[in-house]
């Protein structure tokens, strides 16, 4: 719900529940296609002026939407899925962020576990989001594991874990790109943090990118209901539900 009154009410509730008088970075995580982005960002801009939030973020939005929103009030961060196997932001969003001085926050930099050697079968529980994502279901998963196997081999040759290689790959795009890998496991957290020590030369980054080019990954990124909520650009040959 991107209506200004809904944004104001949700923000006030968050401040109350967090027991704080401000939030450093407050995201509009999805575009409400029934509400002009200028109206939504305008409400967030009012919250900045009121001191309730310090910066505005948006998530999974197109370059055009970002530019329109930024014209209403400066946007500090754009968060979208970005990893060696999901490169949609490279179509236009990265250029918009660089031009406008917006930080880019890469979520799912390890491909929801696929690039962390954490997915081998499609036996996900119904509560797992991957249960509803086509590229994680058969027969797509078996096809996709071929590229993942090549990626894992590159990680072994480079002396690091697959997760570290994926995270390092995202960070080498630009110094204003920040990956946010998620985990509920302390060992995985330490492994992810060690990606800071991985040196990735341009040649290896290009080789990793090439592994996932073309038809290396089959299946849509989102199922229909999820796809309807995002605004990001898609490649001409990309499967979309």
Short mmCIF file of C-alpha atoms in Angstrom, two decimals:
data_model
loop_
_atom_site.label_atom_id
_atom_site.label_comp_id
_atom_site.label_asym_id
_atom_site.label_seq_id
_atom_site.Cartn_x
_atom_site.Cartn_y
_atom_site.Cartn_z
CA UNK A 1 0.00 0.00 0.00
CA UNK A 2 1.80 3.11 -1.25
CA UNK A 3 -0.88 5.66 -0.39
CA UNK A 4 0.49 8.59 1.64
CA UNK A 5 -1.93 8.02 4.53
CA UNK A 6 -0.99 4.34 4.70
CA UNK A 7 2.72 5.18 4.65
CA UNK A 8 2.29 7.69 7.47
CA UNK A 9 0.28 5.25 9.58
CA UNK A 10 2.72 2.37 9.01
CA UNK A 11 5.72 4.55 9.83
CA UNK A 12 4.17 5.82 13.07
CA UNK A 13 3.37 2.24 14.08
CA UNK A 14 6.96 1.19 13.35
CA UNK A 15 8.36 4.02 15.45
CA UNK A 16 6.06 3.04 18.31
CA UNK A 17 6.94 -0.65 18.13
CA UNK A 18 10.68 0.05 17.81
CA UNK A 19 10.46 2.54 20.68
CA UNK A 20 12.47 5.14 18.80
CA UNK A 21 11.88 8.61 17.42
CA UNK A 22 13.50 8.01 14.03
CA UNK A 23 14.55 5.33 11.52
CA UNK A 24 17.80 5.79 9.62
CA UNK A 25 16.74 4.20 6.33
CA UNK A 26 13.10 3.53 5.55
CA UNK A 27 12.19 1.51 2.46
CA UNK A 28 9.21 1.46 0.17
CA UNK A 29 9.80 -2.20 -0.62
CA UNK A 30 7.38 -2.57 -3.50
CA UNK A 31 5.77 -0.20 -5.96
CA UNK A 32 2.04 0.24 -5.48
CA UNK A 33 1.07 0.44 -9.14
CA UNK A 34 -2.23 2.10 -8.21
CA UNK A 35 -0.41 5.08 -6.66
CA UNK A 36 1.95 7.48 -8.48
CA UNK A 37 5.47 7.00 -7.15
CA UNK A 38 5.66 10.77 -6.63
CA UNK A 39 2.85 10.55 -4.07
CA UNK A 40 4.54 7.74 -2.15
CA UNK A 41 7.97 9.37 -2.15
CA UNK A 42 6.36 12.70 -1.31
CA UNK A 43 4.95 11.21 1.89
CA UNK A 44 8.35 9.77 2.77
CA UNK A 45 9.93 13.15 2.04
CA UNK A 46 7.56 14.73 4.54
CA UNK A 47 8.70 12.14 7.09
CA UNK A 48 12.32 13.14 6.44
CA UNK A 49 11.46 16.81 7.06
CA UNK A 50 9.64 15.81 10.25
CA UNK A 51 12.73 13.92 11.46
CA UNK A 52 10.96 10.57 11.56
CA UNK A 53 13.29 9.04 8.98
CA UNK A 54 16.71 10.14 7.81
CA UNK A 55 16.84 8.60 4.35
CA UNK A 56 14.52 7.00 1.80
CA UNK A 57 15.04 3.63 0.13
CA UNK A 58 13.08 1.80 -2.56
CA UNK A 59 13.21 -1.83 -3.60
CA UNK A 60 12.71 -3.78 -6.85
CA UNK A 61 11.87 -0.70 -8.91
CA UNK A 62 12.80 0.23 -12.46
CA UNK A 63 15.17 2.99 -13.48
CA UNK A 64 12.26 5.08 -14.76
CA UNK A 65 10.40 4.79 -11.45
CA UNK A 66 13.56 5.57 -9.50
CA UNK A 67 14.15 8.72 -11.55
CA UNK A 68 10.57 9.88 -11.04
CA UNK A 69 10.73 9.25 -7.32
CA UNK A 70 14.12 10.87 -6.96
CA UNK A 71 12.73 13.96 -8.68
CA UNK A 72 10.19 14.28 -5.87
CA UNK A 73 12.72 13.74 -3.04
CA UNK A 74 16.29 12.36 -3.04
CA UNK A 75 16.43 8.57 -2.71
CA UNK A 76 19.43 7.26 -0.79
CA UNK A 77 19.30 3.55 -1.58
CA UNK A 78 17.86 1.15 -4.13
CA UNK A 79 17.58 -2.47 -3.05
CA UNK A 80 17.14 -5.21 -5.64
CA UNK A 81 18.15 -8.81 -6.14
CA UNK A 82 21.63 -8.95 -7.63
CA UNK A 83 24.08 -11.82 -7.96
CA UNK A 84 26.09 -13.56 -10.69
CA UNK A 85 22.88 -15.35 -11.73
CA UNK A 86 20.47 -12.39 -11.39
CA UNK A 87 21.71 -9.37 -13.29
CA UNK A 88 18.53 -7.41 -13.98
CA UNK A 89 19.86 -4.23 -12.30
CA UNK A 90 22.56 -4.05 -14.98
CA UNK A 91 19.88 -3.33 -17.61
CA UNK A 92 19.25 0.22 -16.39
CA UNK A 93 19.06 0.54 -12.61
CA UNK A 94 22.81 0.56 -12.01
CA UNK A 95 23.26 3.40 -14.49
CA UNK A 96 20.48 5.39 -12.83
CA UNK A 97 22.01 4.87 -9.38
CA UNK A 98 25.44 5.97 -10.55
CA UNK A 99 24.04 9.03 -12.30
CA UNK A 100 21.89 10.12 -9.35
CA UNK A 101 24.39 9.24 -6.60
CA UNK A 102 22.19 6.52 -5.09
CA UNK A 103 23.65 3.56 -3.22
CA UNK A 104 22.71 0.11 -4.50
CA UNK A 105 21.91 -2.64 -1.98
CA UNK A 106 22.17 -6.15 -3.44
CA UNK A 107 19.84 -8.60 -1.74
CA UNK A 108 20.15 -12.36 -2.24
CA UNK A 109 23.78 -12.04 -3.43
CA UNK A 110 24.19 -15.80 -2.96
CA UNK A 111 21.14 -16.60 -5.09
CA UNK A 112 18.88 -17.66 -2.23
CA UNK A 113 21.43 -20.35 -1.33
CA UNK A 114 21.99 -21.65 -4.85
CA UNK A 115 25.38 -19.90 -5.04
CA UNK A 116 26.33 -20.97 -1.52
CA UNK A 117 26.23 -24.72 -2.22
CA UNK A 118 23.05 -24.76 -0.16
CA UNK A 119 20.52 -26.05 -2.69
CA UNK A 120 20.66 -29.56 -4.17
CA UNK A 121 17.02 -30.68 -4.40
CA UNK A 122 13.64 -29.00 -4.77
CA UNK A 123 12.30 -30.47 -1.52
CA UNK A 124 11.49 -27.10 0.00
CA UNK A 125 8.77 -26.74 2.59
CA UNK A 126 5.68 -24.76 1.62
CA UNK A 127 6.85 -22.03 4.02
CA UNK A 128 10.08 -21.55 2.04
CA UNK A 129 9.78 -18.83 -0.62
CA UNK A 130 11.82 -20.99 -3.02
CA UNK A 131 8.93 -23.47 -3.05
CA UNK A 132 7.09 -20.94 -5.24
CA UNK A 133 10.00 -19.75 -7.41
CA UNK A 134 10.12 -21.53 -10.81
CA UNK A 135 13.90 -21.63 -11.18
CA UNK A 136 14.17 -23.61 -7.94
CA UNK A 137 11.72 -26.28 -9.05
CA UNK A 138 12.25 -29.26 -11.35
CA UNK A 139 13.04 -29.63 -14.16
CA UNK A 140 14.57 -26.14 -14.03
CA UNK A 141 16.69 -26.82 -10.96
CA UNK A 142 18.59 -29.73 -12.52
CA UNK A 143 19.38 -27.59 -15.56
CA UNK A 144 20.48 -24.66 -13.38
CA UNK A 145 22.78 -26.84 -11.28
CA UNK A 146 25.04 -27.27 -14.33
CA UNK A 147 26.01 -23.60 -14.22
CA UNK A 148 26.18 -23.73 -10.43
CA UNK A 149 28.64 -26.61 -10.69
CA UNK A 150 30.90 -24.51 -12.91
CA UNK A 151 30.63 -21.64 -10.44
CA UNK A 152 31.52 -23.93 -7.52
CA UNK A 153 34.60 -25.12 -9.40
CA UNK A 154 35.74 -21.51 -9.89
CA UNK A 155 35.37 -20.94 -6.14
CA UNK A 156 37.49 -24.02 -5.36
CA UNK A 157 40.14 -22.91 -7.82
CA UNK A 158 40.16 -19.46 -6.21
CA UNK A 159 40.52 -20.91 -2.71
CA UNK A 160 37.25 -19.59 -1.30
CA UNK A 161 33.71 -20.76 -0.67
CA UNK A 162 31.02 -20.29 -3.33
CA UNK A 163 29.21 -17.82 -1.06
CA UNK A 164 32.35 -15.74 -0.64
CA UNK A 165 32.91 -15.69 -4.40
CA UNK A 166 29.33 -14.59 -5.09
CA UNK A 167 29.44 -11.82 -2.50
CA UNK A 168 32.84 -10.61 -3.69
CA UNK A 169 31.48 -10.57 -7.25
CA UNK A 170 28.70 -8.15 -6.28
CA UNK A 171 31.12 -5.84 -4.45
CA UNK A 172 33.46 -5.51 -7.41
CA UNK A 173 30.80 -3.83 -9.56
CA UNK A 174 31.34 -0.49 -7.82
CA UNK A 175 32.18 0.88 -4.39
CA UNK A 176 28.59 2.09 -3.99
CA UNK A 177 27.22 -1.47 -4.25
CA UNK A 178 26.66 -3.16 -0.89
CA UNK A 179 25.55 -6.82 -0.65
CA UNK A 180 23.28 -7.94 2.19
CA UNK A 181 23.46 -11.73 2.48
CA UNK A 182 21.02 -13.15 4.96
CA UNK A 183 21.55 -16.11 7.28
CA UNK A 184 20.32 -17.63 10.51
CA UNK A 185 23.55 -19.58 10.95
CA UNK A 186 26.59 -18.07 12.72
CA UNK A 187 29.04 -20.21 10.72
CA UNK A 188 27.51 -18.93 7.48
CA UNK A 189 27.73 -15.39 8.82
CA UNK A 190 31.47 -15.76 9.44
CA UNK A 191 31.91 -17.33 6.01
CA UNK A 192 30.04 -14.45 4.39
CA UNK A 193 32.12 -11.85 6.21
CA UNK A 194 35.33 -13.44 4.92
CA UNK A 195 34.23 -12.40 1.43
CA UNK A 196 35.78 -9.04 2.34
CA UNK A 197 39.19 -10.72 2.02
CA UNK A 198 38.53 -12.23 -1.41
CA UNK A 199 40.42 -10.43 -4.17
CA UNK A 200 38.54 -10.68 -7.45
CA UNK A 201 40.40 -9.61 -10.57
CA UNK A 202 38.34 -8.27 -13.51
CA UNK A 203 39.16 -11.33 -15.59
CA UNK A 204 37.69 -13.70 -13.00
CA UNK A 205 34.63 -11.51 -12.54
CA UNK A 206 34.04 -11.67 -16.28
CA UNK A 207 34.52 -15.44 -16.26
CA UNK A 208 31.96 -15.81 -13.47
CA UNK A 209 29.51 -13.61 -15.33
CA UNK A 210 29.93 -15.70 -18.48
CA UNK A 211 28.99 -18.88 -16.60
CA UNK A 212 25.47 -17.53 -16.15
CA UNK A 213 25.04 -15.86 -19.53
CA UNK A 214 22.50 -16.91 -22.14
CA UNK A 215 20.26 -19.81 -21.19
CA UNK A 216 22.34 -21.00 -18.25
CA UNK A 217 19.47 -20.33 -15.85
CA UNK A 218 15.97 -21.55 -16.66
CA UNK A 219 12.76 -20.64 -14.90
CA UNK A 220 11.29 -17.28 -13.98
CA UNK A 221 12.79 -15.33 -11.08
CA UNK A 222 9.37 -14.94 -9.47
CA UNK A 223 6.02 -16.68 -9.65
CA UNK A 224 3.08 -14.71 -11.03
CA UNK A 225 1.85 -13.09 -7.79
CA UNK A 226 5.37 -12.00 -6.83
CA UNK A 227 6.18 -10.76 -10.33
CA UNK A 228 3.08 -8.58 -10.29
CA UNK A 229 4.46 -6.68 -7.30
CA UNK A 230 7.83 -5.71 -8.79
CA UNK A 231 8.78 -3.05 -11.30
CA UNK A 232 12.30 -4.09 -12.29
CA UNK A 233 13.36 -4.42 -15.93
CA UNK A 234 13.61 -7.87 -17.50
CA UNK A 235 15.85 -9.15 -20.28
CA UNK A 236 14.31 -9.79 -23.69
CA UNK A 237 14.92 -13.55 -23.44
CA UNK A 238 14.08 -13.83 -19.73
CA UNK A 239 11.30 -16.16 -18.63
CA UNK A 240 8.56 -14.23 -16.85
CA UNK A 241 5.43 -15.78 -15.34
#
